[in-house]
Short mmCIF file of N, CA and C in Angstrom, two decimals:
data_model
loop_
_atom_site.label_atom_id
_atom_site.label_comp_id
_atom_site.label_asym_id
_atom_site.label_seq_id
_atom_site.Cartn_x
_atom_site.Cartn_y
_atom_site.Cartn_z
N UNK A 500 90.66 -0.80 131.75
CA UNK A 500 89.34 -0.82 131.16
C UNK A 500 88.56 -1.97 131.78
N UNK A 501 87.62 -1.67 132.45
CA UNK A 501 86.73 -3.02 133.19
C UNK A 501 85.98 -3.71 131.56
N UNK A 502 85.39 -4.93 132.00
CA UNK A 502 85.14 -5.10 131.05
C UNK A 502 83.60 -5.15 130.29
N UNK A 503 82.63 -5.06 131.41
CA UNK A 503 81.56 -4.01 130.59
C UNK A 503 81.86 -3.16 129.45
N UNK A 504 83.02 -2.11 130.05
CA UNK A 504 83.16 -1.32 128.78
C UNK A 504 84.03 -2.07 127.53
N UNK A 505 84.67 -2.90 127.46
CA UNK A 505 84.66 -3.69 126.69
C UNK A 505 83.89 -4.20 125.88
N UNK A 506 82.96 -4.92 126.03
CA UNK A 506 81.75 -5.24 125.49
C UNK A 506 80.87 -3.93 124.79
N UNK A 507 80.91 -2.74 125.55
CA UNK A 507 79.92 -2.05 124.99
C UNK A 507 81.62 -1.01 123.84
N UNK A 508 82.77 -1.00 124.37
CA UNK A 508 83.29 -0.44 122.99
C UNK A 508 83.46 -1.03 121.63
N UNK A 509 83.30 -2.58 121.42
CA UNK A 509 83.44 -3.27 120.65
C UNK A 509 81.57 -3.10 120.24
N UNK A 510 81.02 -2.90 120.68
CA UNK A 510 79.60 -2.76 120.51
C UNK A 510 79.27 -1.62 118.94
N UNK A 511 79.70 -0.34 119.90
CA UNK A 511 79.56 0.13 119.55
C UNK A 511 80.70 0.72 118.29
N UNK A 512 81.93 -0.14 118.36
CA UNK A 512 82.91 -0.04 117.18
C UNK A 512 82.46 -0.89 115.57
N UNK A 513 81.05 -1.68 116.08
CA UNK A 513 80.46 -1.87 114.94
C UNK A 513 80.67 -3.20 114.75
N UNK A 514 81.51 -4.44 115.97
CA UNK A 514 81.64 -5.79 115.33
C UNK A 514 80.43 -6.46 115.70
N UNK A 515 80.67 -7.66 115.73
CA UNK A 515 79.10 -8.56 115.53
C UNK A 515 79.58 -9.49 116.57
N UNK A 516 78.91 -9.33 118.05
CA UNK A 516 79.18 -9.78 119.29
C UNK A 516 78.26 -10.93 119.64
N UNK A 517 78.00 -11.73 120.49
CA UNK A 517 77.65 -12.42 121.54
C UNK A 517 78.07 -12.41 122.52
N UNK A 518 77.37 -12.84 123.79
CA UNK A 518 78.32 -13.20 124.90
C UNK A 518 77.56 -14.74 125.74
N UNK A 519 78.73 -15.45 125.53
CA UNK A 519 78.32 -16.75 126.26
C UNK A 519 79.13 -17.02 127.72
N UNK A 520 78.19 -17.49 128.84
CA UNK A 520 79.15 -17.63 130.37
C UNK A 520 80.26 -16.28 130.45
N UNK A 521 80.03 -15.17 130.32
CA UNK A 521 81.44 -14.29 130.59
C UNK A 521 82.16 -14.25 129.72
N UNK A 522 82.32 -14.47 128.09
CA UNK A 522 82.99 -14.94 127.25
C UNK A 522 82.20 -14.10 126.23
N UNK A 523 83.25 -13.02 125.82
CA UNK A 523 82.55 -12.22 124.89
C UNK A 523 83.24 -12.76 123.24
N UNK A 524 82.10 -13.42 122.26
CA UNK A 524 82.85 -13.83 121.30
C UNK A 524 82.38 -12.91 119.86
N UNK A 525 83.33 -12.52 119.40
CA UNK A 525 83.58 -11.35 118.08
C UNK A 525 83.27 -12.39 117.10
N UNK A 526 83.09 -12.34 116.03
CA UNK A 526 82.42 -13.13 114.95
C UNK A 526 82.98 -11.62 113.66
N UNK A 527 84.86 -12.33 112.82
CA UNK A 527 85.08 -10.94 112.25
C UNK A 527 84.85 -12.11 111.12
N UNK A 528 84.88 -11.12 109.75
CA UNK A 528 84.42 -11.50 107.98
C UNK A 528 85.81 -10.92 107.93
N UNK A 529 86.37 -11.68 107.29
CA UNK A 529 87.58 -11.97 106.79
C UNK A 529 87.42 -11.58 105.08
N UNK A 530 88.52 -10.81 103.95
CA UNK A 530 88.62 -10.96 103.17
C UNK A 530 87.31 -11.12 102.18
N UNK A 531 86.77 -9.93 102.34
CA UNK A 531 85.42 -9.79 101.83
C UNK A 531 84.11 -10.55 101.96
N UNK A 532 84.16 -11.29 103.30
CA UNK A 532 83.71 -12.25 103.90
C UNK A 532 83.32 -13.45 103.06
N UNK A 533 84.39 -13.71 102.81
CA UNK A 533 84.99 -15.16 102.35
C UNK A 533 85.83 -16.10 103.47
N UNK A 534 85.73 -15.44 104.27
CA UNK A 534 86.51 -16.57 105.36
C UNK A 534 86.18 -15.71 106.69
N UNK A 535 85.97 -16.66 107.99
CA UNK A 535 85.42 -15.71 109.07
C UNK A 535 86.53 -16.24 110.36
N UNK A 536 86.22 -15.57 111.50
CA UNK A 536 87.45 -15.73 112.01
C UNK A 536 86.50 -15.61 113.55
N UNK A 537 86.31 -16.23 114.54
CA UNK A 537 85.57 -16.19 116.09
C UNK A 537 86.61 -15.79 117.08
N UNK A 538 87.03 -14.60 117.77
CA UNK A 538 87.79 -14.31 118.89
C UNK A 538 86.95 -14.22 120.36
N UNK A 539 87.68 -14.90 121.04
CA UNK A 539 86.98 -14.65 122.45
C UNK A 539 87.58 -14.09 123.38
N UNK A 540 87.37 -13.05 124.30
CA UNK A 540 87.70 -12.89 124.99
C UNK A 540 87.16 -12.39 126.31
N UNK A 541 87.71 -12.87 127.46
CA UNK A 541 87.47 -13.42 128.56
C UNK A 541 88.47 -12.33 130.02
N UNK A 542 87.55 -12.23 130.78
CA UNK A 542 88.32 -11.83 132.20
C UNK A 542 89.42 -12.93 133.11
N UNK A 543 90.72 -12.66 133.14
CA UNK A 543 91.43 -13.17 133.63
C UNK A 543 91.51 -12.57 135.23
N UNK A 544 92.30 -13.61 135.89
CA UNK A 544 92.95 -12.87 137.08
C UNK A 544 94.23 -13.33 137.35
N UNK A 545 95.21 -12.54 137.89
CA UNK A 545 96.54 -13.34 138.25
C UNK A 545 96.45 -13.62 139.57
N UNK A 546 97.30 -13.79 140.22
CA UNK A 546 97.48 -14.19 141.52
C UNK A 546 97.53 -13.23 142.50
N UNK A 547 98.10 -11.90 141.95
CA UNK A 547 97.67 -10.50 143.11
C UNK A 547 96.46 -10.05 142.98
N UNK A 548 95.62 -10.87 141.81
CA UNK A 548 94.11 -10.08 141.74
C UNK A 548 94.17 -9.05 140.63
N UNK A 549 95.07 -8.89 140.02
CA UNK A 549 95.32 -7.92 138.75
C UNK A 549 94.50 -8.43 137.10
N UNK A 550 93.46 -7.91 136.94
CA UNK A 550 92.86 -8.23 135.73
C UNK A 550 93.76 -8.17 134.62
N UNK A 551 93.30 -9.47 133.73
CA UNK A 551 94.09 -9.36 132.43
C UNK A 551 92.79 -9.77 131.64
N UNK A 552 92.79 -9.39 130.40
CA UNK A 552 92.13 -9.73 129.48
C UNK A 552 92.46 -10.29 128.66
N UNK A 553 91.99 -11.86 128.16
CA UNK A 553 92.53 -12.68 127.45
C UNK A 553 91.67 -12.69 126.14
N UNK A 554 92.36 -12.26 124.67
CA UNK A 554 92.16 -12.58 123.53
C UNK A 554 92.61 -14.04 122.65
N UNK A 555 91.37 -14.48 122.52
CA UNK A 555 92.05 -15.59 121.70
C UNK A 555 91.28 -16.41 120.66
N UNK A 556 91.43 -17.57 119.38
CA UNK A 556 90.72 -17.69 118.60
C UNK A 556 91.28 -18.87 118.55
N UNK A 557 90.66 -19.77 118.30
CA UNK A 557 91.18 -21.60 117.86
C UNK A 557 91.33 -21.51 116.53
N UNK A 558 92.71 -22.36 116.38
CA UNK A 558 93.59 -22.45 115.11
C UNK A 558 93.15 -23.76 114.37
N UNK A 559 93.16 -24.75 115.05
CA UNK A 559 93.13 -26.43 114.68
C UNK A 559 92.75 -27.13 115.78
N UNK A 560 92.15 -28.20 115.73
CA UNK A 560 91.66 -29.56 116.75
C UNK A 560 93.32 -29.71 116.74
N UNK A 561 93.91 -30.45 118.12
CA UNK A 561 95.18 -30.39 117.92
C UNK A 561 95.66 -31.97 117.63
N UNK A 562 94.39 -32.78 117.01
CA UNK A 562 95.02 -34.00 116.65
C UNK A 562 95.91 -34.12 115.47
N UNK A 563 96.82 -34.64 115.65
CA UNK A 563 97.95 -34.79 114.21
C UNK A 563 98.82 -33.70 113.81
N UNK A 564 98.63 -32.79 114.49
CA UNK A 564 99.27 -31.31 114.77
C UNK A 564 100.51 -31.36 115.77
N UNK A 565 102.07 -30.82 114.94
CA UNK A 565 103.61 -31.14 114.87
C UNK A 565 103.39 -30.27 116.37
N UNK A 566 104.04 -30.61 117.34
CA UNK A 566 104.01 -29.62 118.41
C UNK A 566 105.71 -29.17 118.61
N UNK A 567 106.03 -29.49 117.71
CA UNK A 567 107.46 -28.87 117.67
C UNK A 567 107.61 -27.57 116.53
N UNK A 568 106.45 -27.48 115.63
CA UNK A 568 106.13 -26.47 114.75
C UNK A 568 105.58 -24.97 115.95
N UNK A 569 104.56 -25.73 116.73
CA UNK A 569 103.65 -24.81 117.38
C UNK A 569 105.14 -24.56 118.45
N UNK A 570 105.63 -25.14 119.26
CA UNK A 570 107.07 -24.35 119.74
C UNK A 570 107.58 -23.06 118.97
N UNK A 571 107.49 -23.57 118.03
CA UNK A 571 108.74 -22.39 117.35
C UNK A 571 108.17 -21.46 116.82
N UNK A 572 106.63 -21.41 116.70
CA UNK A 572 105.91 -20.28 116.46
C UNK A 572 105.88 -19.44 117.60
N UNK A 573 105.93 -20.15 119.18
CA UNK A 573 106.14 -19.65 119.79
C UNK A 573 107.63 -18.94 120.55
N UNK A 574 108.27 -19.10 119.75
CA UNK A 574 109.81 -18.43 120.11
C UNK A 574 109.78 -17.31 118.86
N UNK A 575 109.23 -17.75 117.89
CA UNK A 575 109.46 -16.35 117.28
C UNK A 575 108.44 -15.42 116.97
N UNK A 576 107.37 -15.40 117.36
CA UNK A 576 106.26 -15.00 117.31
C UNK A 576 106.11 -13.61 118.25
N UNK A 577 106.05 -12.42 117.45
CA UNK A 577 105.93 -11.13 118.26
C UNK A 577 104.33 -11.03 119.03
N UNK A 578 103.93 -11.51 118.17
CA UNK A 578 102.23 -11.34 118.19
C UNK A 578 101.68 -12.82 118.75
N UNK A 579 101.03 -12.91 120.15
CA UNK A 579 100.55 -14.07 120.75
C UNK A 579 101.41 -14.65 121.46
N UNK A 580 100.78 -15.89 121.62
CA UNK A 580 101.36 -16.74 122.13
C UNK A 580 100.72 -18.62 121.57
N UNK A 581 100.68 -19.72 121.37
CA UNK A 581 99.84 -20.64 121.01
C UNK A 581 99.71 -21.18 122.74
N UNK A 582 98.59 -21.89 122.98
CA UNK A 582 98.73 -22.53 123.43
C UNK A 582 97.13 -23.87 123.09
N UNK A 583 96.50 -24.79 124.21
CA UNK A 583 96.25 -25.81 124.12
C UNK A 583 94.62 -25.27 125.29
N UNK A 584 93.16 -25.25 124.45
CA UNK A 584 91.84 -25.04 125.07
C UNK A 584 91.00 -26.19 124.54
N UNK A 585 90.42 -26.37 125.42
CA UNK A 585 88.91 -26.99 124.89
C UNK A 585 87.97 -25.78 124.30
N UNK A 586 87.73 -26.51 123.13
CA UNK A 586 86.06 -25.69 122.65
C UNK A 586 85.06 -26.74 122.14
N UNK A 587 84.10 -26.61 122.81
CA UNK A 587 83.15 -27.70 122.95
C UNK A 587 83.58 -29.73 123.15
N UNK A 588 85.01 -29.02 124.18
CA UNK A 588 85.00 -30.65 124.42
C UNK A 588 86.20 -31.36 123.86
N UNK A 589 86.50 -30.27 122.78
CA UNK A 589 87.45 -31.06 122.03
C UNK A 589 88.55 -29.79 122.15
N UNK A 590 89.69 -30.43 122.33
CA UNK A 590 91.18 -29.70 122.55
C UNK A 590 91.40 -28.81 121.05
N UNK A 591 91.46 -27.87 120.81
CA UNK A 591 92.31 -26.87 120.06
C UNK A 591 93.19 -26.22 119.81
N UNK A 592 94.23 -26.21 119.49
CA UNK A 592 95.43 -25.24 119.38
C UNK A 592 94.44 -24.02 119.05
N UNK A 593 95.38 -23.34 120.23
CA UNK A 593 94.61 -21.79 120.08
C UNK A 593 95.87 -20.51 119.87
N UNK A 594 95.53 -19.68 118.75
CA UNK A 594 96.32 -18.33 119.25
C UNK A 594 95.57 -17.03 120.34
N UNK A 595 96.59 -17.02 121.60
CA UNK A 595 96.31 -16.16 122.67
C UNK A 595 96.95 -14.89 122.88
N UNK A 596 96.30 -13.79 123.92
CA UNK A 596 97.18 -12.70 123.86
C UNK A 596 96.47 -12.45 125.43
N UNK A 597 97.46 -11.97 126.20
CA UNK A 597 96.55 -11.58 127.21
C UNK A 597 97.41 -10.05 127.65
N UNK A 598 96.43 -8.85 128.13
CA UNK A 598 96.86 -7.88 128.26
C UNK A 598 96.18 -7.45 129.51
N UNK A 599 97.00 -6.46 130.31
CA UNK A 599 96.18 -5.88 131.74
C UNK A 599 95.37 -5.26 131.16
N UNK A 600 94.15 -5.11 131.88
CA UNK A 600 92.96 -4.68 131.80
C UNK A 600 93.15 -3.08 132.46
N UNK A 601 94.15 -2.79 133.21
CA UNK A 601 94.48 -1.33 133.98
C UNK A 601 94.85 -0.78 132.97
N UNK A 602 95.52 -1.09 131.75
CA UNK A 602 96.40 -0.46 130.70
C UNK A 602 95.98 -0.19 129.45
N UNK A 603 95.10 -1.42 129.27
CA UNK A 603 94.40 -1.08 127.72
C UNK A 603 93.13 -0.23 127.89
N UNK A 604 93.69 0.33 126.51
CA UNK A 604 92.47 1.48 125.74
C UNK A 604 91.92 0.92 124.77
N UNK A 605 90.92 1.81 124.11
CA UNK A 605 89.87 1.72 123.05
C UNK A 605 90.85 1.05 122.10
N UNK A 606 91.60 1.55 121.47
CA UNK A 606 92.85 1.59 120.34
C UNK A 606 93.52 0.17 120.46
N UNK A 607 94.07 -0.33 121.75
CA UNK A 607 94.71 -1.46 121.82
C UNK A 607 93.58 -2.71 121.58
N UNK A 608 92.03 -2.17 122.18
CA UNK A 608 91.45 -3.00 122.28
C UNK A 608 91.02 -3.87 120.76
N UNK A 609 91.10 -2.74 120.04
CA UNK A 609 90.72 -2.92 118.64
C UNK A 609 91.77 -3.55 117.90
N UNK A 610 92.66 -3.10 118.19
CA UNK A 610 93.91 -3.90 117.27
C UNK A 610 94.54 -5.10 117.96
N UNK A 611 94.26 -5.74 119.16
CA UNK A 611 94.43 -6.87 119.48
C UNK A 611 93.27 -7.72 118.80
N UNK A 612 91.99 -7.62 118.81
CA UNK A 612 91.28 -7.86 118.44
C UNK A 612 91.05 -8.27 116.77
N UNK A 613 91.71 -7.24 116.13
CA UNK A 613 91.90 -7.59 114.69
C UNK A 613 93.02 -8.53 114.28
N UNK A 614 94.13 -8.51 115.15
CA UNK A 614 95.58 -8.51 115.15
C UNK A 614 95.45 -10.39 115.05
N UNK A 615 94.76 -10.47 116.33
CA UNK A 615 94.56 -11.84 116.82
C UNK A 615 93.69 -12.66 115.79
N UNK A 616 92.99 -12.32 115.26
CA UNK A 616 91.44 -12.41 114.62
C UNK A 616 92.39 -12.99 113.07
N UNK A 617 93.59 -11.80 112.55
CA UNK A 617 94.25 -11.82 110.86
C UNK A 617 95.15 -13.15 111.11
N UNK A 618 95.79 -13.32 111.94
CA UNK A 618 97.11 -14.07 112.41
C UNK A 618 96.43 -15.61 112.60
N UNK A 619 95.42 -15.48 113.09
CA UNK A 619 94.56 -16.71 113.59
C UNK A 619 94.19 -17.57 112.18
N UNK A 620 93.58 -16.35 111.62
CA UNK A 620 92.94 -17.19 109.82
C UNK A 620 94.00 -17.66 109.39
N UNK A 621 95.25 -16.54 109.22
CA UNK A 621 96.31 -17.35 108.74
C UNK A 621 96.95 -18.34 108.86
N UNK A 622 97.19 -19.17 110.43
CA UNK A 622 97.78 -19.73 110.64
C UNK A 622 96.46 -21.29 110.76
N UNK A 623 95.28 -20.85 110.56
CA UNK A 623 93.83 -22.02 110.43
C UNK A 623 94.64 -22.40 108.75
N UNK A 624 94.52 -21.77 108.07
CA UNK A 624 94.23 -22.06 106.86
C UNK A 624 95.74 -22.56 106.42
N UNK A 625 96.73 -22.41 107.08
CA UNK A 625 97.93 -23.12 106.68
C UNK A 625 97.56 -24.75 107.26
N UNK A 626 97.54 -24.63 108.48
CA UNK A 626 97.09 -25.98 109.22
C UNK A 626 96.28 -27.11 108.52
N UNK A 627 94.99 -25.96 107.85
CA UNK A 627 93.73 -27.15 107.77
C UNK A 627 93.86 -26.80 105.59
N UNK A 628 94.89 -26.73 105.14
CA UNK A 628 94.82 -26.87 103.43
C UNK A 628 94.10 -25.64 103.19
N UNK A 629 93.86 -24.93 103.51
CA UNK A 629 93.28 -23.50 102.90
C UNK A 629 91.52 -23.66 103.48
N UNK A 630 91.29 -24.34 104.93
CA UNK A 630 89.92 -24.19 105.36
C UNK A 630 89.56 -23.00 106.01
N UNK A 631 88.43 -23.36 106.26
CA UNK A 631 87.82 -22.40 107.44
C UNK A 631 87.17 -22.65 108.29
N UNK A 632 87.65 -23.16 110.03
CA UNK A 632 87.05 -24.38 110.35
C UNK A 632 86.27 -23.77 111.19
N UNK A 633 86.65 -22.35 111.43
CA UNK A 633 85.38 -21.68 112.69
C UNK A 633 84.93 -19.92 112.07
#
């Protein structure tokens, strides 16, 4: 799936988009929109030139944050991966997913998208006492 059509299937699947620098960011309402959740995702490339599309949403600023916790989310974690972005400057623990862009459909696109988006709140609001920091 190039990613124009990306942008315009999420368009037209009804979420509430922007796009900043190449960076298409989803803006989902969480739980009767009581809590909201920002996913971005972005055109990757690997090293043969093979598009991947990277889903992902910041969890916590990663100051004071156990990085031996965020390990072991990442060993047992079916869904993502964590790793370590700037957003606006300041470092974030982020949950990521990245998938080929040759392979995904409408269907995957949507449920990475939600998948990433449910997992993300959950793991914000354990972090930050029951907040909502984005």
């Amino acid at each position: 799936m190039q990613f124009d059509k990306i942008h315009k299937h999420l368009t037209q699947a009804g979420f509430r988009l922007s796009v900043h620098d190449s960076v298409i960011c989803v803006e989902l309402s969480l739980e009767q929109g009581t809590r909201h959740q920002s996913i971005f995702l972005s055109e990757q490339e690997d090293d043969d030139g093979r598009g991947f599309l990277r889903v992902s949403t910041a969890i916590a600023p990663t100051t004071g944050l156990d990085a031996r916790r965020a390990l072991a989310f990442n060993w047992e974690s079916h869904v993502g991966y964590l790793a370590i972005g700037n957003l606006d400057g300041v470092p974030y623990l982020q949950l990521c997913e990245n998938r080929p862009l040759d392979t995904l459909d409408s269907a995957e696109l949507q449920r990475l998208v939600l998948e990433i988006g449910g997992v993300g709140d959950s793991m914000e609001r354990v972090l930050s006492a029951n907040g909502d920091l984005l």
